[in-house]
Amino acid sequence: FEPYWGKYADKYSFAKMFCVCMLICGISFGINIFTVRENGHVMYMLYTVLHAVATAGINSALMNIILDVVPHELRSDALAIKNTAYGFAGFFTTLAASPFVAFIQSRGNSLFGATVYAQQILSLVTFVMMIGLSIYIKKSIIDNKYVLLFDSYSICEFRRRL
């Protein structure tokens, strides 16, 4: 799907593509909230397809935003910072979510008397975060025409494009 996302970004922008992909990713997690044993084959397939489509665009957008905005001599630093942030986010998310997953599973996949899987609750949290991030990107960055600037004195800053 990256060629399609590339055409979309060429027409609109990588920031808009990133926003749309985050929204699609949020929708995929929204579908995963309702995935249970009885409908798992269909719902998980929908989740997987939408998530793959969104991830292709998200990875491409983040890479190309860096390549578009960051000066050539700072690109490797910017990519290293991005990848390091990804690693830390994944690690600390796992640390934060693992006790909750263990808690739900230790109670026989039951929360407040209802049968629920920990993945459904985590998908709900992710759904809210992805939709919220999409709205934030749209309202604060795209609508206000902010651009991310890199220079040799500061790692990065946002400035409003006039």
Short mmCIF file of N, CA and C in Angstrom, two decimals:
data_model
loop_
_atom_site.label_atom_id
_atom_site.label_comp_id
_atom_site.label_asym_id
_atom_site.label_seq_id
_atom_site.Cartn_x
_atom_site.Cartn_y
_atom_site.Cartn_z
N PHE A 1 0.80 -1.20 0.00
CA PHE A 1 0.00 0.00 0.00
C PHE A 1 0.84 1.26 0.00
N GLU A 2 2.14 1.13 0.17
CA GLU A 2 2.98 2.33 0.21
C GLU A 2 2.92 3.16 -1.06
N PRO A 3 2.83 2.55 -2.26
CA PRO A 3 2.70 3.40 -3.45
C PRO A 3 1.44 4.27 -3.41
N TYR A 4 0.34 3.73 -2.90
CA TYR A 4 -0.89 4.52 -2.79
C TYR A 4 -0.73 5.64 -1.77
N TRP A 5 -0.09 5.31 -0.66
CA TRP A 5 0.14 6.35 0.34
C TRP A 5 1.08 7.41 -0.20
N GLY A 6 2.06 7.00 -0.99
CA GLY A 6 2.98 7.97 -1.58
C GLY A 6 2.26 8.94 -2.50
N LYS A 7 1.35 8.43 -3.30
CA LYS A 7 0.56 9.30 -4.18
C LYS A 7 -0.30 10.26 -3.36
N TYR A 8 -0.88 9.75 -2.28
CA TYR A 8 -1.69 10.59 -1.40
C TYR A 8 -0.83 11.71 -0.79
N ALA A 9 0.36 11.35 -0.32
CA ALA A 9 1.25 12.33 0.30
C ALA A 9 1.72 13.36 -0.72
N ASP A 10 1.98 12.93 -1.95
CA ASP A 10 2.39 13.88 -2.99
C ASP A 10 1.29 14.89 -3.27
N LYS A 11 0.06 14.43 -3.19
CA LYS A 11 -1.08 15.31 -3.48
C LYS A 11 -1.39 16.24 -2.31
N TYR A 12 -1.29 15.74 -1.07
CA TYR A 12 -1.69 16.53 0.10
C TYR A 12 -0.48 16.91 0.96
N SER A 13 0.07 15.97 1.68
CA SER A 13 1.30 16.16 2.45
C SER A 13 1.53 14.90 3.29
N PHE A 14 2.77 14.76 3.75
CA PHE A 14 3.06 13.60 4.60
C PHE A 14 2.39 13.75 5.96
N ALA A 15 2.23 14.98 6.43
CA ALA A 15 1.55 15.18 7.72
C ALA A 15 0.09 14.76 7.62
N LYS A 16 -0.58 15.10 6.53
CA LYS A 16 -1.97 14.68 6.35
C LYS A 16 -2.06 13.17 6.18
N MET A 17 -1.11 12.60 5.45
CA MET A 17 -1.08 11.15 5.30
C MET A 17 -0.90 10.47 6.65
N PHE A 18 -0.01 11.01 7.47
CA PHE A 18 0.23 10.47 8.80
C PHE A 18 -1.04 10.53 9.63
N CYS A 19 -1.76 11.64 9.56
CA CYS A 19 -3.00 11.81 10.31
C CYS A 19 -4.04 10.78 9.88
N VAL A 20 -4.21 10.60 8.58
CA VAL A 20 -5.19 9.62 8.06
C VAL A 20 -4.79 8.20 8.48
N CYS A 21 -3.51 7.90 8.39
CA CYS A 21 -3.04 6.55 8.76
C CYS A 21 -3.23 6.29 10.25
N MET A 22 -3.02 7.30 11.08
CA MET A 22 -3.25 7.14 12.51
C MET A 22 -4.74 6.89 12.77
N LEU A 23 -5.60 7.57 12.03
CA LEU A 23 -7.04 7.36 12.17
C LEU A 23 -7.42 5.94 11.77
N ILE A 24 -6.88 5.45 10.65
CA ILE A 24 -7.15 4.08 10.21
C ILE A 24 -6.62 3.08 11.24
N CYS A 25 -5.47 3.35 11.80
CA CYS A 25 -4.91 2.48 12.83
C CYS A 25 -5.83 2.45 14.05
N GLY A 26 -6.34 3.62 14.43
CA GLY A 26 -7.29 3.67 15.53
C GLY A 26 -8.55 2.86 15.25
N ILE A 27 -9.04 2.95 14.03
CA ILE A 27 -10.22 2.17 13.64
C ILE A 27 -9.92 0.68 13.73
N SER A 28 -8.72 0.28 13.33
CA SER A 28 -8.36 -1.14 13.42
C SER A 28 -8.41 -1.61 14.87
N PHE A 29 -7.91 -0.79 15.80
CA PHE A 29 -7.98 -1.17 17.20
C PHE A 29 -9.42 -1.12 17.72
N GLY A 30 -10.23 -0.22 17.15
CA GLY A 30 -11.65 -0.19 17.50
C GLY A 30 -12.33 -1.49 17.13
N ILE A 31 -11.97 -2.05 15.99
CA ILE A 31 -12.51 -3.35 15.58
C ILE A 31 -12.04 -4.44 16.54
N ASN A 32 -10.78 -4.34 16.95
CA ASN A 32 -10.21 -5.36 17.84
C ASN A 32 -10.88 -5.37 19.21
N ILE A 33 -11.49 -4.25 19.61
CA ILE A 33 -12.20 -4.20 20.89
C ILE A 33 -13.32 -5.24 20.91
N PHE A 34 -13.96 -5.44 19.77
CA PHE A 34 -15.13 -6.32 19.69
C PHE A 34 -14.79 -7.73 19.21
N THR A 35 -13.51 -8.04 19.14
CA THR A 35 -13.08 -9.37 18.71
C THR A 35 -13.14 -10.33 19.89
N VAL A 36 -13.95 -11.37 19.73
CA VAL A 36 -14.09 -12.42 20.73
C VAL A 36 -13.96 -13.77 20.04
N ARG A 37 -14.00 -14.81 20.80
CA ARG A 37 -13.80 -16.15 20.26
C ARG A 37 -14.81 -16.47 19.14
N GLU A 38 -16.05 -16.04 19.30
CA GLU A 38 -17.10 -16.40 18.35
C GLU A 38 -16.93 -15.73 16.98
N ASN A 39 -16.41 -14.51 16.94
CA ASN A 39 -16.25 -13.80 15.67
C ASN A 39 -14.79 -13.52 15.32
N GLY A 40 -13.89 -14.18 16.02
CA GLY A 40 -12.46 -13.89 15.90
C GLY A 40 -11.87 -14.01 14.52
N HIS A 41 -12.33 -15.00 13.75
CA HIS A 41 -11.74 -15.18 12.42
C HIS A 41 -11.96 -13.95 11.54
N VAL A 42 -13.16 -13.44 11.52
CA VAL A 42 -13.49 -12.31 10.66
C VAL A 42 -12.96 -11.00 11.23
N MET A 43 -13.22 -10.77 12.50
CA MET A 43 -12.83 -9.49 13.11
C MET A 43 -11.31 -9.33 13.17
N TYR A 44 -10.60 -10.40 13.49
CA TYR A 44 -9.15 -10.28 13.56
C TYR A 44 -8.55 -10.08 12.16
N MET A 45 -9.18 -10.69 11.15
CA MET A 45 -8.73 -10.46 9.78
C MET A 45 -8.92 -8.99 9.40
N LEU A 46 -10.07 -8.40 9.74
CA LEU A 46 -10.30 -6.98 9.46
C LEU A 46 -9.29 -6.11 10.19
N TYR A 47 -9.07 -6.43 11.45
CA TYR A 47 -8.07 -5.69 12.23
C TYR A 47 -6.70 -5.75 11.56
N THR A 48 -6.29 -6.96 11.19
CA THR A 48 -4.96 -7.15 10.61
C THR A 48 -4.80 -6.39 9.29
N VAL A 49 -5.79 -6.45 8.43
CA VAL A 49 -5.70 -5.76 7.14
C VAL A 49 -5.62 -4.25 7.35
N LEU A 50 -6.53 -3.70 8.15
CA LEU A 50 -6.51 -2.25 8.39
C LEU A 50 -5.23 -1.81 9.08
N HIS A 51 -4.78 -2.59 10.03
CA HIS A 51 -3.55 -2.24 10.74
C HIS A 51 -2.34 -2.26 9.80
N ALA A 52 -2.28 -3.23 8.91
CA ALA A 52 -1.18 -3.30 7.94
C ALA A 52 -1.20 -2.11 6.99
N VAL A 53 -2.38 -1.75 6.52
CA VAL A 53 -2.51 -0.59 5.62
C VAL A 53 -2.06 0.67 6.35
N ALA A 54 -2.51 0.84 7.59
CA ALA A 54 -2.14 2.03 8.35
C ALA A 54 -0.65 2.06 8.67
N THR A 55 -0.09 0.93 9.06
CA THR A 55 1.32 0.89 9.43
C THR A 55 2.22 1.20 8.25
N ALA A 56 1.83 0.76 7.06
CA ALA A 56 2.62 1.08 5.87
C ALA A 56 2.70 2.59 5.69
N GLY A 57 1.60 3.27 5.87
CA GLY A 57 1.59 4.72 5.73
C GLY A 57 2.28 5.44 6.86
N ILE A 58 2.11 4.95 8.09
CA ILE A 58 2.73 5.60 9.24
C ILE A 58 4.25 5.55 9.12
N ASN A 59 4.80 4.37 8.84
CA ASN A 59 6.25 4.24 8.72
C ASN A 59 6.79 5.10 7.58
N SER A 60 6.11 5.09 6.45
CA SER A 60 6.55 5.89 5.31
C SER A 60 6.47 7.38 5.63
N ALA A 61 5.38 7.80 6.26
CA ALA A 61 5.21 9.22 6.58
C ALA A 61 6.29 9.72 7.53
N LEU A 62 6.54 8.97 8.59
CA LEU A 62 7.54 9.43 9.56
C LEU A 62 8.93 9.50 8.94
N MET A 63 9.25 8.52 8.11
CA MET A 63 10.55 8.54 7.45
C MET A 63 10.65 9.75 6.49
N ASN A 64 9.62 9.96 5.71
CA ASN A 64 9.66 11.03 4.72
C ASN A 64 9.54 12.42 5.33
N ILE A 65 8.84 12.54 6.45
CA ILE A 65 8.81 13.84 7.13
C ILE A 65 10.22 14.20 7.58
N ILE A 66 10.95 13.24 8.10
CA ILE A 66 12.33 13.50 8.50
C ILE A 66 13.18 13.85 7.28
N LEU A 67 13.02 13.10 6.21
CA LEU A 67 13.82 13.37 5.01
C LEU A 67 13.47 14.71 4.38
N ASP A 68 12.22 15.15 4.52
CA ASP A 68 11.81 16.44 3.95
C ASP A 68 12.25 17.62 4.79
N VAL A 69 12.25 17.47 6.11
CA VAL A 69 12.41 18.61 6.99
C VAL A 69 13.82 18.74 7.54
N VAL A 70 14.45 17.64 7.84
CA VAL A 70 15.73 17.67 8.54
C VAL A 70 16.87 17.90 7.54
N PRO A 71 17.77 18.82 7.86
CA PRO A 71 18.94 19.01 7.00
C PRO A 71 19.73 17.71 6.84
N HIS A 72 20.36 17.56 5.69
CA HIS A 72 21.05 16.32 5.34
C HIS A 72 22.02 15.86 6.43
N GLU A 73 22.77 16.79 7.00
CA GLU A 73 23.78 16.42 7.99
C GLU A 73 23.19 15.97 9.33
N LEU A 74 21.90 16.23 9.57
CA LEU A 74 21.27 15.83 10.83
C LEU A 74 20.28 14.68 10.68
N ARG A 75 20.13 14.15 9.48
CA ARG A 75 19.14 13.10 9.24
C ARG A 75 19.42 11.83 10.03
N SER A 76 20.65 11.41 10.08
CA SER A 76 20.94 10.17 10.82
C SER A 76 20.65 10.37 12.30
N ASP A 77 20.92 11.57 12.83
CA ASP A 77 20.59 11.86 14.23
C ASP A 77 19.09 11.83 14.46
N ALA A 78 18.35 12.44 13.55
CA ALA A 78 16.88 12.48 13.69
C ALA A 78 16.29 11.08 13.61
N LEU A 79 16.78 10.27 12.68
CA LEU A 79 16.29 8.90 12.57
C LEU A 79 16.66 8.09 13.81
N ALA A 80 17.85 8.33 14.35
CA ALA A 80 18.25 7.63 15.57
C ALA A 80 17.36 8.03 16.74
N ILE A 81 17.05 9.31 16.85
CA ILE A 81 16.17 9.77 17.94
C ILE A 81 14.79 9.15 17.78
N LYS A 82 14.26 9.13 16.55
CA LYS A 82 12.94 8.55 16.30
C LYS A 82 12.93 7.07 16.68
N ASN A 83 13.91 6.33 16.23
CA ASN A 83 13.96 4.90 16.51
C ASN A 83 14.20 4.61 17.99
N THR A 84 14.99 5.43 18.65
CA THR A 84 15.20 5.28 20.08
C THR A 84 13.90 5.53 20.84
N ALA A 85 13.18 6.57 20.43
CA ALA A 85 11.88 6.86 21.07
C ALA A 85 10.91 5.70 20.86
N TYR A 86 10.91 5.11 19.66
CA TYR A 86 10.07 3.92 19.41
C TYR A 86 10.43 2.79 20.36
N GLY A 87 11.72 2.55 20.51
CA GLY A 87 12.17 1.47 21.38
C GLY A 87 11.77 1.69 22.83
N PHE A 88 12.00 2.91 23.32
CA PHE A 88 11.60 3.22 24.70
C PHE A 88 10.09 3.11 24.87
N ALA A 89 9.33 3.63 23.91
CA ALA A 89 7.86 3.58 24.00
C ALA A 89 7.38 2.13 24.06
N GLY A 90 7.93 1.29 23.21
CA GLY A 90 7.53 -0.11 23.21
C GLY A 90 7.89 -0.81 24.51
N PHE A 91 9.09 -0.55 25.01
CA PHE A 91 9.54 -1.18 26.24
C PHE A 91 8.70 -0.75 27.44
N PHE A 92 8.50 0.57 27.58
CA PHE A 92 7.76 1.06 28.75
C PHE A 92 6.27 0.75 28.64
N THR A 93 5.74 0.67 27.43
CA THR A 93 4.34 0.25 27.28
C THR A 93 4.18 -1.19 27.73
N THR A 94 5.12 -2.04 27.37
CA THR A 94 5.07 -3.43 27.81
C THR A 94 5.16 -3.52 29.33
N LEU A 95 6.04 -2.74 29.93
CA LEU A 95 6.14 -2.74 31.39
C LEU A 95 4.85 -2.27 32.05
N ALA A 96 4.21 -1.26 31.47
CA ALA A 96 2.99 -0.72 32.05
C ALA A 96 1.80 -1.64 31.86
N ALA A 97 1.70 -2.30 30.69
CA ALA A 97 0.52 -3.10 30.37
C ALA A 97 0.60 -4.52 30.92
N SER A 98 1.78 -5.05 31.12
CA SER A 98 1.93 -6.45 31.56
C SER A 98 1.22 -6.75 32.87
N PRO A 99 1.33 -5.91 33.88
CA PRO A 99 0.59 -6.22 35.12
C PRO A 99 -0.93 -6.25 34.91
N PHE A 100 -1.43 -5.37 34.06
CA PHE A 100 -2.87 -5.36 33.79
C PHE A 100 -3.29 -6.65 33.09
N VAL A 101 -2.52 -7.08 32.10
CA VAL A 101 -2.83 -8.33 31.40
C VAL A 101 -2.80 -9.49 32.38
N ALA A 102 -1.79 -9.54 33.23
CA ALA A 102 -1.70 -10.62 34.22
C ALA A 102 -2.88 -10.57 35.18
N PHE A 103 -3.31 -9.38 35.58
CA PHE A 103 -4.45 -9.24 36.48
C PHE A 103 -5.73 -9.79 35.85
N ILE A 104 -6.00 -9.41 34.62
CA ILE A 104 -7.21 -9.88 33.93
C ILE A 104 -7.17 -11.40 33.77
N GLN A 105 -6.03 -11.93 33.36
CA GLN A 105 -5.92 -13.37 33.14
C GLN A 105 -5.99 -14.15 34.45
N SER A 106 -5.50 -13.57 35.53
CA SER A 106 -5.56 -14.26 36.82
C SER A 106 -6.99 -14.34 37.36
N ARG A 107 -7.85 -13.47 36.88
CA ARG A 107 -9.26 -13.47 37.30
C ARG A 107 -10.13 -14.24 36.31
N GLY A 108 -9.53 -15.06 35.47
CA GLY A 108 -10.29 -15.87 34.52
C GLY A 108 -10.90 -15.05 33.40
N ASN A 109 -10.17 -14.04 32.93
CA ASN A 109 -10.65 -13.14 31.87
C ASN A 109 -11.98 -12.50 32.24
N SER A 110 -12.04 -11.99 33.44
CA SER A 110 -13.26 -11.36 33.93
C SER A 110 -12.91 -10.01 34.55
N LEU A 111 -13.70 -9.01 34.23
CA LEU A 111 -13.50 -7.68 34.79
C LEU A 111 -14.88 -7.13 35.16
N PHE A 112 -15.07 -6.80 36.42
CA PHE A 112 -16.37 -6.33 36.92
C PHE A 112 -17.49 -7.31 36.61
N GLY A 113 -17.17 -8.60 36.63
CA GLY A 113 -18.17 -9.63 36.40
C GLY A 113 -18.44 -9.95 34.94
N ALA A 114 -17.86 -9.21 34.03
CA ALA A 114 -18.08 -9.47 32.60
C ALA A 114 -16.88 -10.21 32.02
N THR A 115 -17.17 -11.10 31.09
CA THR A 115 -16.07 -11.80 30.41
C THR A 115 -15.44 -10.87 29.41
N VAL A 116 -14.18 -10.65 29.59
CA VAL A 116 -13.44 -9.74 28.71
C VAL A 116 -11.99 -10.22 28.66
N TYR A 117 -11.38 -10.02 27.52
CA TYR A 117 -9.97 -10.37 27.36
C TYR A 117 -9.14 -9.10 27.53
N ALA A 118 -7.95 -9.26 28.07
CA ALA A 118 -7.08 -8.11 28.31
C ALA A 118 -6.78 -7.37 27.01
N GLN A 119 -6.68 -8.12 25.91
CA GLN A 119 -6.39 -7.49 24.61
C GLN A 119 -7.50 -6.52 24.21
N GLN A 120 -8.73 -6.82 24.61
CA GLN A 120 -9.84 -5.92 24.28
C GLN A 120 -9.70 -4.60 25.03
N ILE A 121 -9.34 -4.67 26.29
CA ILE A 121 -9.17 -3.45 27.08
C ILE A 121 -7.99 -2.65 26.56
N LEU A 122 -6.88 -3.32 26.27
CA LEU A 122 -5.72 -2.62 25.72
C LEU A 122 -6.02 -2.02 24.35
N SER A 123 -6.84 -2.72 23.56
CA SER A 123 -7.25 -2.16 22.27
C SER A 123 -8.11 -0.92 22.46
N LEU A 124 -8.94 -0.91 23.48
CA LEU A 124 -9.75 0.28 23.78
C LEU A 124 -8.85 1.46 24.13
N VAL A 125 -7.87 1.23 24.97
CA VAL A 125 -6.93 2.30 25.34
C VAL A 125 -6.20 2.80 24.10
N THR A 126 -5.74 1.89 23.27
CA THR A 126 -5.02 2.27 22.05
C THR A 126 -5.94 3.01 21.09
N PHE A 127 -7.18 2.56 20.95
CA PHE A 127 -8.16 3.22 20.09
C PHE A 127 -8.32 4.69 20.51
N VAL A 128 -8.50 4.93 21.79
CA VAL A 128 -8.68 6.30 22.29
C VAL A 128 -7.43 7.13 22.03
N MET A 129 -6.26 6.54 22.26
CA MET A 129 -5.01 7.27 22.03
C MET A 129 -4.80 7.60 20.56
N MET A 130 -5.09 6.67 19.66
CA MET A 130 -4.88 6.90 18.23
C MET A 130 -5.84 7.95 17.69
N ILE A 131 -7.10 7.88 18.09
CA ILE A 131 -8.06 8.87 17.64
C ILE A 131 -7.68 10.24 18.20
N GLY A 132 -7.30 10.28 19.48
CA GLY A 132 -6.87 11.53 20.08
C GLY A 132 -5.64 12.11 19.40
N LEU A 133 -4.69 11.27 19.06
CA LEU A 133 -3.49 11.74 18.37
C LEU A 133 -3.83 12.25 16.98
N SER A 134 -4.74 11.58 16.28
CA SER A 134 -5.16 12.06 14.96
C SER A 134 -5.78 13.44 15.05
N ILE A 135 -6.64 13.63 16.04
CA ILE A 135 -7.28 14.95 16.23
C ILE A 135 -6.23 16.00 16.59
N TYR A 136 -5.28 15.64 17.45
CA TYR A 136 -4.22 16.57 17.83
C TYR A 136 -3.39 16.99 16.61
N ILE A 137 -2.99 16.03 15.80
CA ILE A 137 -2.19 16.34 14.62
C ILE A 137 -2.97 17.25 13.68
N LYS A 138 -4.23 16.92 13.47
CA LYS A 138 -5.07 17.72 12.57
C LYS A 138 -5.25 19.14 13.09
N LYS A 139 -5.62 19.28 14.35
CA LYS A 139 -5.94 20.60 14.90
C LYS A 139 -4.72 21.46 15.18
N SER A 140 -3.67 20.88 15.75
CA SER A 140 -2.56 21.71 16.20
C SER A 140 -1.42 21.83 15.20
N ILE A 141 -1.27 20.86 14.33
CA ILE A 141 -0.13 20.92 13.41
C ILE A 141 -0.58 21.25 12.00
N ILE A 142 -1.52 20.49 11.45
CA ILE A 142 -1.93 20.69 10.05
C ILE A 142 -2.72 21.98 9.90
N ASP A 143 -3.76 22.19 10.73
CA ASP A 143 -4.59 23.38 10.60
C ASP A 143 -3.83 24.66 10.88
N ASN A 144 -2.87 24.62 11.80
CA ASN A 144 -2.10 25.81 12.14
C ASN A 144 -0.84 25.97 11.31
N LYS A 145 -0.63 25.04 10.37
CA LYS A 145 0.52 25.10 9.46
C LYS A 145 1.85 25.17 10.22
N TYR A 146 1.96 24.37 11.28
CA TYR A 146 3.23 24.28 11.98
C TYR A 146 4.16 23.35 11.22
N VAL A 147 5.42 23.66 11.24
CA VAL A 147 6.42 22.79 10.64
C VAL A 147 7.47 22.47 11.70
N LEU A 148 8.01 21.29 11.59
CA LEU A 148 9.06 20.84 12.50
C LEU A 148 10.39 21.24 11.90
N LEU A 149 11.16 22.02 12.64
CA LEU A 149 12.44 22.51 12.14
C LEU A 149 13.59 21.91 12.94
N PHE A 150 14.63 21.53 12.24
CA PHE A 150 15.83 21.02 12.87
C PHE A 150 16.98 21.96 12.51
N ASP A 151 17.83 22.22 13.46
CA ASP A 151 19.06 22.95 13.15
C ASP A 151 20.17 22.40 14.02
N SER A 152 21.35 22.91 13.83
CA SER A 152 22.50 22.35 14.53
C SER A 152 22.56 22.77 16.00
N TYR A 153 21.75 23.74 16.41
CA TYR A 153 21.79 24.21 17.79
C TYR A 153 20.71 23.60 18.67
N SER A 154 19.59 23.25 18.09
CA SER A 154 18.53 22.60 18.87
C SER A 154 18.13 21.33 18.15
N ILE A 155 17.68 20.35 18.89
CA ILE A 155 17.28 19.10 18.26
C ILE A 155 16.11 19.36 17.33
N CYS A 156 15.05 19.97 17.83
CA CYS A 156 13.92 20.30 16.97
C CYS A 156 13.02 21.30 17.65
N GLU A 157 12.25 22.00 16.87
CA GLU A 157 11.25 22.91 17.39
C GLU A 157 10.15 23.08 16.36
N PHE A 158 8.98 23.47 16.85
CA PHE A 158 7.87 23.75 15.95
C PHE A 158 7.80 25.25 15.71
N ARG A 159 7.59 25.65 14.48
CA ARG A 159 7.38 27.04 14.14
C ARG A 159 6.20 27.14 13.20
N ARG A 160 5.47 28.20 13.34
CA ARG A 160 4.32 28.42 12.47
C ARG A 160 4.81 28.97 11.15
N ARG A 161 4.37 28.33 10.06
CA ARG A 161 4.73 28.78 8.73
C ARG A 161 3.81 29.92 8.36
N LEU A 162 4.37 31.05 8.00
CA LEU A 162 3.56 32.22 7.66
C LEU A 162 3.25 32.28 6.19
#
